[in-house]
mmCIF file of C-alpha atoms in Angstrom:
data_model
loop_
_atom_site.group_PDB
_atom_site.id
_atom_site.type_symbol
_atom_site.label_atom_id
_atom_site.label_comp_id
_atom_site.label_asym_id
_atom_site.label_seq_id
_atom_site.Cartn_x
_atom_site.Cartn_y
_atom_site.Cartn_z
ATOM 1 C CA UNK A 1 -3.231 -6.529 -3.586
ATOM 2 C CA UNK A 2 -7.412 -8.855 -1.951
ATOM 3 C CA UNK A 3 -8.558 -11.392 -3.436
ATOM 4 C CA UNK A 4 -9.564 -7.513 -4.426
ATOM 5 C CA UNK A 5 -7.204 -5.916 -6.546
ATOM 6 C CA UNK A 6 -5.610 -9.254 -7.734
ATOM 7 C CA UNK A 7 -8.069 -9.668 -9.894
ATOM 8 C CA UNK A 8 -7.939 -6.866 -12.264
ATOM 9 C CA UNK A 9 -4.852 -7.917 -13.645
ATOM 10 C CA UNK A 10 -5.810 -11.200 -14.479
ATOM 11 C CA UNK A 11 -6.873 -10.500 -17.931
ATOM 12 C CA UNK A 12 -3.990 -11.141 -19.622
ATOM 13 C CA UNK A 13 -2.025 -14.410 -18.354
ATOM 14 C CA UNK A 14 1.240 -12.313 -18.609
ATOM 15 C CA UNK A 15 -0.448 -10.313 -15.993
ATOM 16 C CA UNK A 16 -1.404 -13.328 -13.193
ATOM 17 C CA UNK A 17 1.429 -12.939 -10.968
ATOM 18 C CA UNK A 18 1.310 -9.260 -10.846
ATOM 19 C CA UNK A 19 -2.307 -9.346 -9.762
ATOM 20 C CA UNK A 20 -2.361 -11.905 -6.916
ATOM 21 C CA UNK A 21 0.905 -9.692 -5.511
ATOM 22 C CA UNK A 22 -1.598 -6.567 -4.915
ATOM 23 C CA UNK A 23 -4.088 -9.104 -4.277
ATOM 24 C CA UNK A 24 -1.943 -9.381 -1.186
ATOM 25 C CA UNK A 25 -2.676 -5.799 -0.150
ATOM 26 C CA UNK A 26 -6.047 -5.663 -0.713
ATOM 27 C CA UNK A 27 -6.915 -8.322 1.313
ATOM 28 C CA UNK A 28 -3.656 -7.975 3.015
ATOM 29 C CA UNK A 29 -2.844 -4.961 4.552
ATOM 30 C CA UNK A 30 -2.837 -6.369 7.327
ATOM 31 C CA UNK A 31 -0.229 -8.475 9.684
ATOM 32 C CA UNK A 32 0.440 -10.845 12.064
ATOM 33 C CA UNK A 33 3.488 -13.550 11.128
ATOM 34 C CA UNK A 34 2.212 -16.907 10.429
ATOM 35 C CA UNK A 35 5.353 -18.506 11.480
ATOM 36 C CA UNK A 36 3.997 -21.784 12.240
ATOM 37 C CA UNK A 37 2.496 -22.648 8.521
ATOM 38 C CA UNK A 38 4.576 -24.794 5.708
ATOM 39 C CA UNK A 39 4.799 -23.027 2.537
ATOM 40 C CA UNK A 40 5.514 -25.894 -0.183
ATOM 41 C CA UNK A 41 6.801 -25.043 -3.823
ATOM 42 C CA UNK A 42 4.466 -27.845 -5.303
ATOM 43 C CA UNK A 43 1.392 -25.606 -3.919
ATOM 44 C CA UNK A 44 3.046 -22.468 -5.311
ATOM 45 C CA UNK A 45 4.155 -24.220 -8.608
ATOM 46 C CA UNK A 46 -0.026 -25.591 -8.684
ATOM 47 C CA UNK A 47 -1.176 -21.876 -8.372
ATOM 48 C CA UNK A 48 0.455 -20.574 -10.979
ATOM 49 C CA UNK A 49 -0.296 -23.233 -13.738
ATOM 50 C CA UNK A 50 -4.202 -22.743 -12.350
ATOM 51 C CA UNK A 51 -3.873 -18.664 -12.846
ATOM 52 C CA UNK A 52 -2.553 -19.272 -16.686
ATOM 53 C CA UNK A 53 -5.473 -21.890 -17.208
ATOM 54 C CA UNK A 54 -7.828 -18.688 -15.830
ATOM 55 C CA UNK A 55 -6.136 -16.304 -17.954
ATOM 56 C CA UNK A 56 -5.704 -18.172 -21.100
ATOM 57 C CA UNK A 57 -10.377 -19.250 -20.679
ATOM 58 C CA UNK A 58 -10.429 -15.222 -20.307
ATOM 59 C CA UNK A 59 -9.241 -14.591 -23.552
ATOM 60 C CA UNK A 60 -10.404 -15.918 -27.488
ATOM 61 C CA UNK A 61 -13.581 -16.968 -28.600
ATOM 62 C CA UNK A 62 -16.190 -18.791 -26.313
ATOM 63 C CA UNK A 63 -19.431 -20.421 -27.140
ATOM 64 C CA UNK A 64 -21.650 -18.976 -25.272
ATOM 65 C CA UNK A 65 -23.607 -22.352 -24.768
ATOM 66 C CA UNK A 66 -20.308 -23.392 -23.632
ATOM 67 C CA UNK A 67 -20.220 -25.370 -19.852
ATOM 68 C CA UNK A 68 -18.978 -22.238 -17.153
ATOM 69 C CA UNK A 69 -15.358 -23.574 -15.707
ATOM 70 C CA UNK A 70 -14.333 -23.883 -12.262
ATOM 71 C CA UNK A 71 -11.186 -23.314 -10.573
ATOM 72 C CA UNK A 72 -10.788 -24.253 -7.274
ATOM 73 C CA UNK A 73 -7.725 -22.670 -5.707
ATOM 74 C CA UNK A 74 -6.777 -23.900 -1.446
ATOM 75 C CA UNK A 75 -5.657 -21.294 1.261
ATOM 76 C CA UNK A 76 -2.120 -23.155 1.448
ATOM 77 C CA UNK A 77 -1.661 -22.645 -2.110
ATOM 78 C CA UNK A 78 -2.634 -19.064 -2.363
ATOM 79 C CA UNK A 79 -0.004 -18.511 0.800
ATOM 80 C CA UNK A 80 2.716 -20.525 -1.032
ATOM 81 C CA UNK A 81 2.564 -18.297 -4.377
ATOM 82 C CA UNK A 82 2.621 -15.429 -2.457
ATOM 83 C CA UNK A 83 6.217 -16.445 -0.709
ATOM 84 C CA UNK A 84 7.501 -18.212 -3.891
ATOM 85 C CA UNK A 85 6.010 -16.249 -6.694
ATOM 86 C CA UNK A 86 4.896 -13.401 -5.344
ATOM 87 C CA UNK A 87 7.574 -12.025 -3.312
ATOM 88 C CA UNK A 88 9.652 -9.793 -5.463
ATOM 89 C CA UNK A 89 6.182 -8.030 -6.503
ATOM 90 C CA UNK A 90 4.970 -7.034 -3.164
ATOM 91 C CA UNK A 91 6.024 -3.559 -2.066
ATOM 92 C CA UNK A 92 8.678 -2.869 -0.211
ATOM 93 C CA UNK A 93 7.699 -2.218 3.947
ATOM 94 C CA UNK A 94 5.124 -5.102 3.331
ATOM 95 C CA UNK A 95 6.774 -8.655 4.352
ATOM 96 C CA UNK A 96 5.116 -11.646 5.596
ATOM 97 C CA UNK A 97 1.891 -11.657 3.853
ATOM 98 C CA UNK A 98 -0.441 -14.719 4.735
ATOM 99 C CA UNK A 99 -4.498 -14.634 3.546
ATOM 100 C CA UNK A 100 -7.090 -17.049 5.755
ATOM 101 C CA UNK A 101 -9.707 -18.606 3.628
ATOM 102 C CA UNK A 102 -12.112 -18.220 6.412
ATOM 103 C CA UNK A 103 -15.405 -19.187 4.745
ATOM 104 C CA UNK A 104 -18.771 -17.836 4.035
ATOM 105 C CA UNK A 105 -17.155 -15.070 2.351
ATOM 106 C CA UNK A 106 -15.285 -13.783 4.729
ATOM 107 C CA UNK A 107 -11.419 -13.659 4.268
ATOM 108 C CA UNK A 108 -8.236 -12.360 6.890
ATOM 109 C CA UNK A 109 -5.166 -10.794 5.629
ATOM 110 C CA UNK A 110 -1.956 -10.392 7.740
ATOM 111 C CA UNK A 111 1.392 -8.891 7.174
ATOM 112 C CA UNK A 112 4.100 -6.687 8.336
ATOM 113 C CA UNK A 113 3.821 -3.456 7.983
ATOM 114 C CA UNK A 114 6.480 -0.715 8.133
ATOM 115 C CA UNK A 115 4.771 2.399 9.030
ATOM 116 C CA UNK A 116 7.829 5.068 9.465
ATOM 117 C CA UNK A 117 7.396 6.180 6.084
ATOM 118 C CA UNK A 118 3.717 6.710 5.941
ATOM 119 C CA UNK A 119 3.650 8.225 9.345
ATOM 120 C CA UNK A 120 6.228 10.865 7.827
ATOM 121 C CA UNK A 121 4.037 11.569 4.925
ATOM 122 C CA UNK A 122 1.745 14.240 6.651
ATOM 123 C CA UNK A 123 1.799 15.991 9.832
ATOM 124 C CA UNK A 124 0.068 13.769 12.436
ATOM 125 C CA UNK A 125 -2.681 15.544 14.815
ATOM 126 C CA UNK A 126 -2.611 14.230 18.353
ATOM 127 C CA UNK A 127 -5.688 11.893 17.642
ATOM 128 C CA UNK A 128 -4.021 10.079 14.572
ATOM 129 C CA UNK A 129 -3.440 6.692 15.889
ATOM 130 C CA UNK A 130 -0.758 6.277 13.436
ATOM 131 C CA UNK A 131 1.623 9.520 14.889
ATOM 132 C CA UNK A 132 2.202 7.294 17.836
ATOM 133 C CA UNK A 133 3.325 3.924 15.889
ATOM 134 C CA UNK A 134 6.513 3.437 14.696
ATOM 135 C CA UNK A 135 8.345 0.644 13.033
ATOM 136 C CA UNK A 136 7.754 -2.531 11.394
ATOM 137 C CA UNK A 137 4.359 -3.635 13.247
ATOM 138 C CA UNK A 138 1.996 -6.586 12.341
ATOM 139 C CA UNK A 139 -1.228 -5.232 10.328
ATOM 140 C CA UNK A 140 -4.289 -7.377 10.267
ATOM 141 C CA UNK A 141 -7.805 -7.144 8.685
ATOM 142 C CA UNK A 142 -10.966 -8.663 7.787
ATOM 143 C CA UNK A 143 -13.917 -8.781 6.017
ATOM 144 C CA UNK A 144 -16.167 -10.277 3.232
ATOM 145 C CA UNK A 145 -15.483 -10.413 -0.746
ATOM 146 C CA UNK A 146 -18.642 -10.749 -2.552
ATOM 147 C CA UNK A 147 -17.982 -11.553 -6.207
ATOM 148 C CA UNK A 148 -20.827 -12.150 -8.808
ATOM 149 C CA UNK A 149 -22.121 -10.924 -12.049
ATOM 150 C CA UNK A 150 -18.679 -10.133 -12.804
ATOM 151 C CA UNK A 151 -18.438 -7.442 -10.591
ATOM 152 C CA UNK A 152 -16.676 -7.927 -6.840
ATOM 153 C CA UNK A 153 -16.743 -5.915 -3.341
ATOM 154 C CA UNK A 154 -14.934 -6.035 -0.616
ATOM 155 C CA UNK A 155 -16.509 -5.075 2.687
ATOM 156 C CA UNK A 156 -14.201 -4.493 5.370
ATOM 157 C CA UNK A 157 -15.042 -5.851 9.398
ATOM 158 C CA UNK A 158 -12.367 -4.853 11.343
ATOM 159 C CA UNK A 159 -8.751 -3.966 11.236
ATOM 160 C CA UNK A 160 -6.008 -4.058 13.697
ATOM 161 C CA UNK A 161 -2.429 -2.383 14.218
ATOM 162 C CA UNK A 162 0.018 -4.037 16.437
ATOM 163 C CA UNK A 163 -2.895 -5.853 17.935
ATOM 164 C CA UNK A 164 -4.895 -2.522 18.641
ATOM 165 C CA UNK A 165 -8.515 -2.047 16.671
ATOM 166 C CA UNK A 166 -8.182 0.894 14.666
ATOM 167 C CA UNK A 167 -11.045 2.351 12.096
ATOM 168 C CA UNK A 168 -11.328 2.256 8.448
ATOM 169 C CA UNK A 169 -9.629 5.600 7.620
ATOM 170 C CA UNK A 170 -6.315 4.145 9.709
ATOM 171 C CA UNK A 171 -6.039 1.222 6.750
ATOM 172 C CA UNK A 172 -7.497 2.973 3.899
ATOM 173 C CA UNK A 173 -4.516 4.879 4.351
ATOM 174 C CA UNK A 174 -2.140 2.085 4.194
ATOM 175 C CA UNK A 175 -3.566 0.262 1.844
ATOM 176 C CA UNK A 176 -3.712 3.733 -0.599
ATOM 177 C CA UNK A 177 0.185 4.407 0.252
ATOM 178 C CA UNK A 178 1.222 0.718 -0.592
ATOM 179 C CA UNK A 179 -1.142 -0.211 -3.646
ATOM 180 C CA UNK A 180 0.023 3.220 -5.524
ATOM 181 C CA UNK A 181 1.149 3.003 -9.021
ATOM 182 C CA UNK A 182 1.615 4.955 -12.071
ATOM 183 C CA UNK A 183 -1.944 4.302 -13.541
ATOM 184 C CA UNK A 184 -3.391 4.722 -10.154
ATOM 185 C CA UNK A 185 -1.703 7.305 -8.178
ATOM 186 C CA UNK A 186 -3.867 7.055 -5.280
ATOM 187 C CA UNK A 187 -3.796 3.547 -4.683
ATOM 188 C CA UNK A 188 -6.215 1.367 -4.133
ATOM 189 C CA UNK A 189 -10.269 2.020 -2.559
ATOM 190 C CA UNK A 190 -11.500 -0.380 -0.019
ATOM 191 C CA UNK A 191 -14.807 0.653 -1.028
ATOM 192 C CA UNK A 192 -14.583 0.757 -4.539
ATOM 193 C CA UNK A 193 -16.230 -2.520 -6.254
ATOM 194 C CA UNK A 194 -13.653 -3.989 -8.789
ATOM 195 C CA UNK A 195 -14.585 -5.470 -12.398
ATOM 196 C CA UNK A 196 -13.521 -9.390 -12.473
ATOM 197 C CA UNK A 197 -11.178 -10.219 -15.118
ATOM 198 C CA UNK A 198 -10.554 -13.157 -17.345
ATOM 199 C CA UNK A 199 -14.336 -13.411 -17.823
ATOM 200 C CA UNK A 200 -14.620 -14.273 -14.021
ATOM 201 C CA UNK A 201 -18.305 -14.445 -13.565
ATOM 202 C CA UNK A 202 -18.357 -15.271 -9.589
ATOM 203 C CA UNK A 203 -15.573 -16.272 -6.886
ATOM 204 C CA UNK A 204 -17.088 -18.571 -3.856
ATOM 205 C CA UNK A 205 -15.339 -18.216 -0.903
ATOM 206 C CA UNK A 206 -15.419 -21.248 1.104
ATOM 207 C CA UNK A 207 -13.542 -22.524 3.869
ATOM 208 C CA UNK A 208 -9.951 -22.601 3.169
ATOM 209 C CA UNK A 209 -10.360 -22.597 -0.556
ATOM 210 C CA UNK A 210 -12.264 -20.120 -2.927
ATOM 211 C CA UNK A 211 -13.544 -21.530 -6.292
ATOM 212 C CA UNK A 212 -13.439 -19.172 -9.501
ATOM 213 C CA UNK A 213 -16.414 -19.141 -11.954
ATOM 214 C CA UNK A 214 -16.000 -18.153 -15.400
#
């Protein structure tokens, strides 16, 4: 749930940890286990007292000649929240999540992905790479997140199942199956720019941290 659809439930700081769990599948619905990386509570625990201080600026009365804030917020800690914090909120088939900070923009999301259930949710034709998957299978894509003027986009580069390239349509349709809700009963768009929250003006992606401006 991105950092993509983690954002637009930032608005509210009683809303924070919900958002950066999708943020996990927009970004996310991917895969791959990052075995070999430490997950610490202090980063998790350091996370979460910077997504309050974002969603307490984002709400109340603000001069406007007042100075813009930054938040910068490291690839380790973003991983840690989502094991710590995060867990119980990410949907069930999707385990394992870990986001790379590449830089320039550009972001990776891996997970594990159970695809039984959404290969039973339609009848497959014979060119539908997902009627020949089955099982839990490691999910990975990645792309560029362009946030400014408030407003952000994600533009997906590639996307791989169980280490096979597979096109857009393959994870638009995970992503939609695993970001539903009530509100949104089709999930989430990987096309569809996203209003920033918590009167996020810009997010810089740089390498292995991303800074929020608000």
């Amino acid at each position: 749930m991105g950092i993509g659809a983690i954002l637009t439930y930032m608005s509210r700081a009683d809303l924070i940890r919900r958002g950066f769990a999708a943020a996990s599948l927009f970004v996310v619905a991917a895969a791959t286990i990052h075995g070999d990386t430490a997950f610490t509570r202090r980063d998790a625990d350091s996370l979460h007292r910077k997504l309050v201080q974002i969603g307490e600026a984002g709400v109340g009365p603000r001069a406007k000649t007042a100075r813009a804030l930054s938040t910068t917020i490291t690839e380790p800690e973003l991983n840690a929240y989502l094991r710590y914090h995060a867990a119980g909120e990410i949907p069930a088939g999707v385990t394992e999540p870990y986001i790379t900070i590449v830089g320039d923009g550009k972001l990776e999301g891996r997970a594990t992905v159970d695809l039984d259930v959404i290969r039973r949710q339609k009848q497959r034709e014979w060119t539908d790479p997902l009627g020949y998957v089955t099982g839990r299978v490691p999910v990975l894509a990645a792309g560029a997140l362009d946030a400014r003027d408030g407003v952000g986009r994600f533009t997906l580069e590639s996307a791989s199942i169980g280490g096979v390239p597979v096109p857009k349509s393959v994870l638009q349709e995970l992503v939609s199956y695993y970001s539903r809700s009530d509100q949104n009963p089709t999930g989430v768009s990987l096309d569809s720019p996203f209003e920033l929250p918590a009167r996020i003006r810009e997010i810089r992606v740089g390498q292995k941290q991303a800074t929020v401006i608000q």
